[in-house]
Amino acid sequence: MNHRERVRSALNHSQPDRVPMDIGGIASTIIDSAYYELKDHLEVTATDDVVWEDWAVAARISGGVLEALGADFRHLRMQPPDNWEPKMFDDGSWTNEWGTVFKRVGDYAEMIDFPLEEVDDLEKIHQHSWPDPYAPGRTRGLKEHAEELYENTNYALATFDIARLFEWAQWVRGMDTFLKDMVARPEFAEVILDKVLEVQIGLMDVYLDAVGDYIEVVWTGDDLGTQKRTLISPNMYREYLKPRHTKLFNFIKSKTSAKVAFHTDGNVFPLLDDLVEAGIDVLNPVQPLAKNMDHSLIKKRYGDQLSFWGGVDVQSVLPRGTPEDVEKEVKRVLGELGTNG
């Protein structure tokens, strides 16, 4: 099988010649410091890579690294609109297009200020400078790049950017403030989620107009789980997020035949039925050390409805295990999630 055939086989629940491999997508990326060490180890000197500053991770991994690792995917990333630049501050922090302030803290860039955190007037939420998804420049040259890759290589193509609702609501409002809104001021939570949904549907509209004919996977996601339980109750998920996720996923599927992949960390077992009903096709990362995320059970219960992307223990084995431990873990996951399609 070639790269694209292998990916399609796995996504359609049939057995490929080997499990597809991905590195460089937003759900399978690597922090910049580790990435540069990997490049040195592989003796790749090409400079065709890009770091995504908002998270200090590799947004575009060098083709030399992808080739050396046998990656099956290539990811297509939107750009900021023309004439937009982040505002930089004296302490080294900066704003992104949503107005959220980031600062490098150790290995990652972290959010340190939220534009709507102190707002107590619904009208001011409407008046916030929300990103314009239709601003020119976001996809300049992207369709041509996707077409060239699709026609002249056999790589499977996927979006890079993730459409998120719950997370961006927290990132403009502040996590604690938004979670309190969902309990004490539901009208604020509803308005913010609807504004985020409006922006994300617009971005998907522009994005998929450019690449929808060429891709195999569209990335979406929202971190909904902690190590032990869901971040919000299943009933609260069904009230606030499921209808909006359903609307987003239905819109995506109206624009492309690609599968909808959903990234969520933690224990989300109580939400899997809802996520399947909302329209996801792929679950990532199937976090093995989180409570209730038993690979064998999830495969048995959802293997005919979902494909599984990830699953290797990145909390313990990958950062602290020996190479032999890592090999054993990978083989375990391949056996539990990768058999029978």
PDB file of N, CA and C in Angstrom, residues 97-99 115-116 123-131 172 195:
ATOM      1  N   GLU A  97      -4.635  36.413  17.459  1.00  0.00           N
ATOM      2  CA  GLU A  97      -5.708  37.086  16.731  1.00  0.00           C
ATOM      3  C   GLU A  97      -6.995  37.189  17.540  1.00  0.00           C
ATOM      4  N   TRP A  98      -7.151  36.334  18.550  1.00  0.00           N
ATOM      5  CA  TRP A  98      -8.358  36.356  19.383  1.00  0.00           C
ATOM      6  C   TRP A  98      -8.240  37.358  20.525  1.00  0.00           C
ATOM      7  N   GLY A  99      -7.048  37.910  20.739  1.00  0.00           N
ATOM      8  CA  GLY A  99      -6.830  38.832  21.839  1.00  0.00           C
ATOM      9  C   GLY A  99      -6.270  38.187  23.083  1.00  0.00           C
ATOM     10  N   PRO A 115      -8.961  38.258  27.040  1.00  0.00           N
ATOM     11  CA  PRO A 115      -9.554  39.563  26.722  1.00  0.00           C
ATOM     12  C   PRO A 115     -10.938  39.807  27.312  1.00  0.00           C
ATOM     13  N   LEU A 116     -11.702  38.744  27.591  1.00  0.00           N
ATOM     14  CA  LEU A 116     -13.063  38.929  28.100  1.00  0.00           C
ATOM     15  C   LEU A 116     -13.206  38.537  29.560  1.00  0.00           C
ATOM     16  N   GLU A 123     -23.257  42.975  25.896  1.00  0.00           N
ATOM     17  CA  GLU A 123     -23.043  43.774  24.696  1.00  0.00           C
ATOM     18  C   GLU A 123     -21.552  43.909  24.393  1.00  0.00           C
ATOM     19  N   LYS A 124     -20.725  43.985  25.440  1.00  0.00           N
ATOM     20  CA  LYS A 124     -19.280  44.087  25.226  1.00  0.00           C
ATOM     21  C   LYS A 124     -18.709  42.793  24.653  1.00  0.00           C
ATOM     22  N   ILE A 125     -19.337  41.669  24.956  1.00  0.00           N
ATOM     23  CA  ILE A 125     -18.904  40.410  24.340  1.00  0.00           C
ATOM     24  C   ILE A 125     -19.181  40.455  22.848  1.00  0.00           C
ATOM     25  N   HIS A 126     -20.355  40.949  22.469  1.00  0.00           N
ATOM     26  CA  HIS A 126     -20.663  41.087  21.042  1.00  0.00           C
ATOM     27  C   HIS A 126     -19.693  42.051  20.362  1.00  0.00           C
ATOM     28  N   GLN A 127     -19.274  43.090  21.098  1.00  0.00           N
ATOM     29  CA  GLN A 127     -18.426  44.132  20.514  1.00  0.00           C
ATOM     30  C   GLN A 127     -16.953  43.756  20.490  1.00  0.00           C
ATOM     31  N   HIS A 128     -16.595  42.643  21.123  1.00  0.00           N
ATOM     32  CA  HIS A 128     -15.195  42.205  21.126  1.00  0.00           C
ATOM     33  C   HIS A 128     -14.688  42.046  19.690  1.00  0.00           C
ATOM     34  N   SER A 129     -13.412  42.259  19.495  1.00  0.00           N
ATOM     35  CA  SER A 129     -12.815  42.135  18.163  1.00  0.00           C
ATOM     36  C   SER A 129     -12.570  40.662  17.840  1.00  0.00           C
ATOM     37  N   TRP A 130     -13.633  39.961  17.472  1.00  0.00           N
ATOM     38  CA  TRP A 130     -13.529  38.549  17.115  1.00  0.00           C
ATOM     39  C   TRP A 130     -12.811  38.412  15.779  1.00  0.00           C
ATOM     40  N   PRO A 131     -12.059  37.334  15.580  1.00  0.00           N
ATOM     41  CA  PRO A 131     -11.395  37.135  14.282  1.00  0.00           C
ATOM     42  C   PRO A 131     -12.398  37.111  13.128  1.00  0.00           C
ATOM     43  N   VAL A 172     -10.671  32.908  25.636  1.00  0.00           N
ATOM     44  CA  VAL A 172     -11.002  34.333  25.575  1.00  0.00           C
ATOM     45  C   VAL A 172     -11.602  34.830  26.889  1.00  0.00           C
ATOM     46  N   LYS A 195     -20.506  32.803  19.566  1.00  0.00           N
ATOM     47  CA  LYS A 195     -19.551  33.623  18.822  1.00  0.00           C
ATOM     48  C   LYS A 195     -18.362  32.790  18.355  1.00  0.00           C
TER      49      LYS A 195
END
